[in-house]
PDB file of C-alpha atoms in Angstrom:
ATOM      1  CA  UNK A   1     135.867 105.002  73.369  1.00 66.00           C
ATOM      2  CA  UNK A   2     135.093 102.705  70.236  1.00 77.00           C
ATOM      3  CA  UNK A   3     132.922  99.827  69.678  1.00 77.00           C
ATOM      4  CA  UNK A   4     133.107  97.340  66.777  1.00 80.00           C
ATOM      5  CA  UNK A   5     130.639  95.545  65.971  1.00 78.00           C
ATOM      6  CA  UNK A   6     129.263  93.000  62.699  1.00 84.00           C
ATOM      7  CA  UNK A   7     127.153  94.285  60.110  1.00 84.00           C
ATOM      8  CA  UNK A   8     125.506  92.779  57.310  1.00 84.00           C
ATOM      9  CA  UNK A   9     127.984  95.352  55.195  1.00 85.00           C
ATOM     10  CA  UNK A  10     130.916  94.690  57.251  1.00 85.00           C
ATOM     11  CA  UNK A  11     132.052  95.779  60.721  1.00 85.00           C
ATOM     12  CA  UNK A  12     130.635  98.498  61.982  1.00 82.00           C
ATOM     13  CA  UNK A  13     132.334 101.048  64.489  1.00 81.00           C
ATOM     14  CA  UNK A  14     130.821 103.463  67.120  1.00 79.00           C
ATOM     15  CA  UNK A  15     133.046 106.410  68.538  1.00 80.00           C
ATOM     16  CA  UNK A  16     131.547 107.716  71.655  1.00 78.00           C
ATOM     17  CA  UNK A  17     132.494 110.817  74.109  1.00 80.00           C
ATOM     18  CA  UNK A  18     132.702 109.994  77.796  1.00 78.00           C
ATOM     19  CA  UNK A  19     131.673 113.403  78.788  1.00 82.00           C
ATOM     20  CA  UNK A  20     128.294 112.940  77.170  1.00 81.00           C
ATOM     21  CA  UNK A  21     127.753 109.613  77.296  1.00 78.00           C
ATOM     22  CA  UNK A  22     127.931 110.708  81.568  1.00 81.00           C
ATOM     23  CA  UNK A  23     125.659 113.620  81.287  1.00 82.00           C
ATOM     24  CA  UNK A  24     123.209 111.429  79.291  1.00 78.00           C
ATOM     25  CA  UNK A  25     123.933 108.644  82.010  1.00 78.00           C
ATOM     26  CA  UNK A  26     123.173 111.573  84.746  1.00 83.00           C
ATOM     27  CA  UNK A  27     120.217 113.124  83.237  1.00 82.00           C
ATOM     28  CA  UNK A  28     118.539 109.562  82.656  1.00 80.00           C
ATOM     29  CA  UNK A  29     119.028 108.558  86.474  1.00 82.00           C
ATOM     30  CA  UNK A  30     117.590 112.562  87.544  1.00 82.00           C
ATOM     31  CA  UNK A  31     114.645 112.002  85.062  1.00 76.00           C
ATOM     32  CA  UNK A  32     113.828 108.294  86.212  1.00 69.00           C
ATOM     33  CA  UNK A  33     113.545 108.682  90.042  1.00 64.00           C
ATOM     34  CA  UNK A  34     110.555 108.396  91.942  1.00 56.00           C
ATOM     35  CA  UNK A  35     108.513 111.492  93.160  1.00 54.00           C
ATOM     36  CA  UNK A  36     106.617 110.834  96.066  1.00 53.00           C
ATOM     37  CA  UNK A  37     102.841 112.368  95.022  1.00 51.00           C
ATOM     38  CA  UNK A  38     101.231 111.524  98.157  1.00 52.00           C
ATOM     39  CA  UNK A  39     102.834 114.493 100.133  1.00 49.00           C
ATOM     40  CA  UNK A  40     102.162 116.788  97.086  1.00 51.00           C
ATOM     41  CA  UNK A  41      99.271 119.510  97.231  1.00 51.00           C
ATOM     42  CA  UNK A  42      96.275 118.556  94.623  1.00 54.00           C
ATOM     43  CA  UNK A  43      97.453 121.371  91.873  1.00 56.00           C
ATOM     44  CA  UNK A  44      95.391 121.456  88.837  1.00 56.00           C
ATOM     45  CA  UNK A  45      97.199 122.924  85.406  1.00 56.00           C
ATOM     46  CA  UNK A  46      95.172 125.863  84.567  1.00 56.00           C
ATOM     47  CA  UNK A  47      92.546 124.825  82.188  1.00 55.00           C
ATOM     48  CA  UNK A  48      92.010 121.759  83.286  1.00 55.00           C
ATOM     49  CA  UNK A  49      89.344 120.608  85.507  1.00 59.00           C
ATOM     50  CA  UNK A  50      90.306 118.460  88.680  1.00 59.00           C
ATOM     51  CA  UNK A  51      88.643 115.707  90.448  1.00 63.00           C
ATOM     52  CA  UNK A  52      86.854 115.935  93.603  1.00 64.00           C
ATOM     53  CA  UNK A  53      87.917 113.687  96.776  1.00 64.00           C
ATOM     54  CA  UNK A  54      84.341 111.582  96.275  1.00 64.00           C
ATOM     55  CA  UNK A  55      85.256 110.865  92.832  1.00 65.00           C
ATOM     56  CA  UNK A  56      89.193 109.772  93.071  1.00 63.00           C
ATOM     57  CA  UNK A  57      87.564 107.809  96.121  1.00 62.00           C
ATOM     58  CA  UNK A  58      84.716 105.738  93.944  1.00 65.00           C
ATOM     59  CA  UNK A  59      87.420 105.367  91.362  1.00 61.00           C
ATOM     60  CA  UNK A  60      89.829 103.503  93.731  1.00 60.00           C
ATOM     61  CA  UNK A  61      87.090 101.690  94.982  1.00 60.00           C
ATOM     62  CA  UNK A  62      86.240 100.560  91.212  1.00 64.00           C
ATOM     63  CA  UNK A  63      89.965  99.092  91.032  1.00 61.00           C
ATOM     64  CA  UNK A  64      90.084  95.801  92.186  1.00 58.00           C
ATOM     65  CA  UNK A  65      92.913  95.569  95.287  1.00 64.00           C
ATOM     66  CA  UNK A  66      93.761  91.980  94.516  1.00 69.00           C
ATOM     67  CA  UNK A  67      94.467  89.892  91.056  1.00 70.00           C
ATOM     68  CA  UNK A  68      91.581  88.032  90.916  1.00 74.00           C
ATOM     69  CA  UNK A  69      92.264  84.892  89.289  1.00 74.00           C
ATOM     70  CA  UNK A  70      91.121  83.548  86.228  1.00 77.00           C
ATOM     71  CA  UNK A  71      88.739  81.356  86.512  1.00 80.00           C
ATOM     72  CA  UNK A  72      86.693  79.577  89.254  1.00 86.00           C
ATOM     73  CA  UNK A  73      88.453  75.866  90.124  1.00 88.00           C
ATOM     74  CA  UNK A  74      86.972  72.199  90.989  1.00 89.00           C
ATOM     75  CA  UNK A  75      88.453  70.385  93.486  1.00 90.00           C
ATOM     76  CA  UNK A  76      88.980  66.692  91.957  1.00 89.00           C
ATOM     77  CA  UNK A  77      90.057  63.681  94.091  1.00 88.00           C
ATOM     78  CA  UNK A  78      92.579  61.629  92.418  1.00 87.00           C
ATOM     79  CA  UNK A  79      92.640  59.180  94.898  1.00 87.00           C
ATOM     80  CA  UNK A  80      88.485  58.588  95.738  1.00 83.00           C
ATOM     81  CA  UNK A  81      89.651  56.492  98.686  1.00 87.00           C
ATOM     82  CA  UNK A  82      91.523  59.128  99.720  1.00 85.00           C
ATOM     83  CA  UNK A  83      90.121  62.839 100.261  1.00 84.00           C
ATOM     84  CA  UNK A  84      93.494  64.573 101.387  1.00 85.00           C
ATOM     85  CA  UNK A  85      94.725  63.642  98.179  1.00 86.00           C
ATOM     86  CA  UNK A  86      93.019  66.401  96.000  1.00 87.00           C
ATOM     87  CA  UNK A  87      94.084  68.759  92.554  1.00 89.00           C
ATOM     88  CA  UNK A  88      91.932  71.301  90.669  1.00 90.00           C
ATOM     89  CA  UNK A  89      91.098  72.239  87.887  1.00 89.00           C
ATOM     90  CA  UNK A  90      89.766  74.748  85.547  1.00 88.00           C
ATOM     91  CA  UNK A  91      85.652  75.122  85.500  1.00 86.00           C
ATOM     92  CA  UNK A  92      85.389  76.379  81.836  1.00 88.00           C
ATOM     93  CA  UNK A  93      86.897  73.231  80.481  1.00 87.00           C
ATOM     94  CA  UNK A  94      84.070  71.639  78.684  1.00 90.00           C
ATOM     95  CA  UNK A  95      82.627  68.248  79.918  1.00 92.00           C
ATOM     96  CA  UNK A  96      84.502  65.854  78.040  1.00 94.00           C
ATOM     97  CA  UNK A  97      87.904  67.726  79.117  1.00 92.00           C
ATOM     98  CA  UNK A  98      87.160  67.457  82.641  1.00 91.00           C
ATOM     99  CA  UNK A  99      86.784  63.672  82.475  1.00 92.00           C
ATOM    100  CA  UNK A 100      89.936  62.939  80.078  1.00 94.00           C
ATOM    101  CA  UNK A 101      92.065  65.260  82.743  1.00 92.00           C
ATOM    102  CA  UNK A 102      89.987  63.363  85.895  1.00 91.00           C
ATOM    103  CA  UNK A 103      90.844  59.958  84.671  1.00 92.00           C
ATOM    104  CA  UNK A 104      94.249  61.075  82.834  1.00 92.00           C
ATOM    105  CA  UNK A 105      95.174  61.903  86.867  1.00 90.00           C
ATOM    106  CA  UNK A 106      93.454  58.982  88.507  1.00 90.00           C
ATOM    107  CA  UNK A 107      95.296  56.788  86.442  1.00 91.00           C
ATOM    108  CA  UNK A 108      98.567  58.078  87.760  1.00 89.00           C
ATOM    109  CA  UNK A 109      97.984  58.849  90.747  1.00 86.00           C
ATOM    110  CA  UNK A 110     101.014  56.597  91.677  1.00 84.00           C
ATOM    111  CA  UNK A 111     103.386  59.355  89.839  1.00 82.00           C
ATOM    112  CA  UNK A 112     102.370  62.133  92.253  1.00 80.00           C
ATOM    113  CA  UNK A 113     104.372  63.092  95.143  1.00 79.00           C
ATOM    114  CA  UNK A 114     102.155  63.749  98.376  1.00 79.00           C
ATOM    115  CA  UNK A 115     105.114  63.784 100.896  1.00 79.00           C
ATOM    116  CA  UNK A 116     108.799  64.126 100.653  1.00 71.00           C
ATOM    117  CA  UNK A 117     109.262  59.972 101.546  1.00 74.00           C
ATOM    118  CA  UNK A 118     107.378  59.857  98.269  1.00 76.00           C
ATOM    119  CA  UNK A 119     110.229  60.947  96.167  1.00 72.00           C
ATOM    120  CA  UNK A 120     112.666  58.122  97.226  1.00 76.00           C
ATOM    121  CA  UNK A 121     114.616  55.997  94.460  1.00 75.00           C
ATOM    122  CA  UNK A 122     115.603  59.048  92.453  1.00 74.00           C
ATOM    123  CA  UNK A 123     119.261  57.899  90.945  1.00 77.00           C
ATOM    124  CA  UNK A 124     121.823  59.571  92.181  1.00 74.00           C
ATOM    125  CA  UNK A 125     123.853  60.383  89.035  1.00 78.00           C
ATOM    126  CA  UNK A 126     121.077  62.020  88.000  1.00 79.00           C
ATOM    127  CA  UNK A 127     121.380  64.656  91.238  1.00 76.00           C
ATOM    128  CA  UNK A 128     124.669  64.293  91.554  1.00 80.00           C
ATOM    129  CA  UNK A 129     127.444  67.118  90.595  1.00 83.00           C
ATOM    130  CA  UNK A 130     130.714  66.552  89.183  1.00 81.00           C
ATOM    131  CA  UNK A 131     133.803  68.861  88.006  1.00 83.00           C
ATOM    132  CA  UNK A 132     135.262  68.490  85.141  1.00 85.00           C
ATOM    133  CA  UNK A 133     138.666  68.210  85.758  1.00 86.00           C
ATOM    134  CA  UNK A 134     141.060  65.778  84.382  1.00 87.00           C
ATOM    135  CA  UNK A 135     142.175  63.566  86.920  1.00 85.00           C
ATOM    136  CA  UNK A 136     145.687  63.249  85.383  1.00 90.00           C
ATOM    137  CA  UNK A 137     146.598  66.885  86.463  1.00 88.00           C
ATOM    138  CA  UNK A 138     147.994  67.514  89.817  1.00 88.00           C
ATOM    139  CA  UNK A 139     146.001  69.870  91.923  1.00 85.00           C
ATOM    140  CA  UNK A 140     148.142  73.375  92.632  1.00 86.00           C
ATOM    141  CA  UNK A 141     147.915  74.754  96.314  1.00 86.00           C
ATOM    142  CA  UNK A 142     147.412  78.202  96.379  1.00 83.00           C
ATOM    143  CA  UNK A 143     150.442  80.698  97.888  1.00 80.00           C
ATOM    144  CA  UNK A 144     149.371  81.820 101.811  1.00 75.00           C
ATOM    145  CA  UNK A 145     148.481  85.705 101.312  1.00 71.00           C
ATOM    146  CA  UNK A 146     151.613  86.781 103.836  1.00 72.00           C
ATOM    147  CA  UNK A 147     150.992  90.191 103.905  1.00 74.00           C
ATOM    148  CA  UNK A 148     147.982  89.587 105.986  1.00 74.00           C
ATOM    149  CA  UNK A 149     149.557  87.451 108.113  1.00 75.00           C
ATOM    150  CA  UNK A 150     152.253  90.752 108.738  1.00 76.00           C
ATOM    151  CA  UNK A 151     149.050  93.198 109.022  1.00 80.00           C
ATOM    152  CA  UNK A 152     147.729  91.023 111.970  1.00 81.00           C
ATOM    153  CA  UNK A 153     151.164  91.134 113.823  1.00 80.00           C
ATOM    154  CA  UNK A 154     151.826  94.621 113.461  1.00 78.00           C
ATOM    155  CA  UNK A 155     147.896  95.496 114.506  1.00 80.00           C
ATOM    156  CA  UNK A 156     148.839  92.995 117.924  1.00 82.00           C
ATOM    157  CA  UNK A 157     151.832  95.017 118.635  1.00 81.00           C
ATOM    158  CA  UNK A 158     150.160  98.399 118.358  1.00 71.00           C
TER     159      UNK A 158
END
């Protein structure tokens, strides 16, 4: 097998063997498989000291289960009249950032989408799909498959 390929210098070519390129292939997939370590017995290397159940248990403990997320959030109403209609955001924004966001979103509150009747008027050339096929051509049936239709009769008369 040969590949081609452009070089800065020119086209460059690769010839590869088959034969190797499958034991490589082979030996990758045999190397990259998953061992299951849970069922295996707790074997130290010689030399090297291993860890007693008590301490691989405080270490798991130390690791947290769960992402934790970022940062704590605020709860902001965009609509004050309105309590449903809540966002949040981030708690280590400084003060004035808060406000320009809070106001930023109570100003257009009228943008956001609280229900799917909320998203009515959208124009429907911009949802709508279209082929692109030239409407002068005349569309081509396509040939019945008939030797299915003879693999169904002879399967009937068996």
């Amino acid at each position: 097998m040969k590949i081609k390929f452009p070089t800065p210098g020119g086209v460059g070519e690769v010839q590869g063997n088959p034969l190797q390129s499958r034991e490589c292939y082979v030996e990758a997939v045999r190397k990259g498989q998953k061992r299951n370590v849970d069922n295996a017995p707790d074997q130290v290397p010689p030399g090297k000291k291993g860890k007693t159940p008590e301490e691989k248990n405080s270490e798991e403990a130390e690791t947290p289960a769960k992402v934790q997320q970022a940062e704590e959030l605020l709860n902001i109403e965009i609509i004050p009249e309105n309590p449903n209609k809540t966002t949040r955001i981030g708690s280590h924004l400084g003060e004035k950032a808060k406000k320009e966001i809070t106001l930023c979103l109570q100003r257009n509150a009228d943008i956001f989408a609280w229900t799917p009747q909320d998203l009515e008027g959208i124009d429907p050339q911009v949802i709508t799909h279209h082929l692109n096929i030239d409407p002068n051509y005349k569309p081509i049936k396509k040939r019945k498959d008939i030797s299915g239709l003879r693999r169904t009769r002879l399967s009937r008369q068996k």
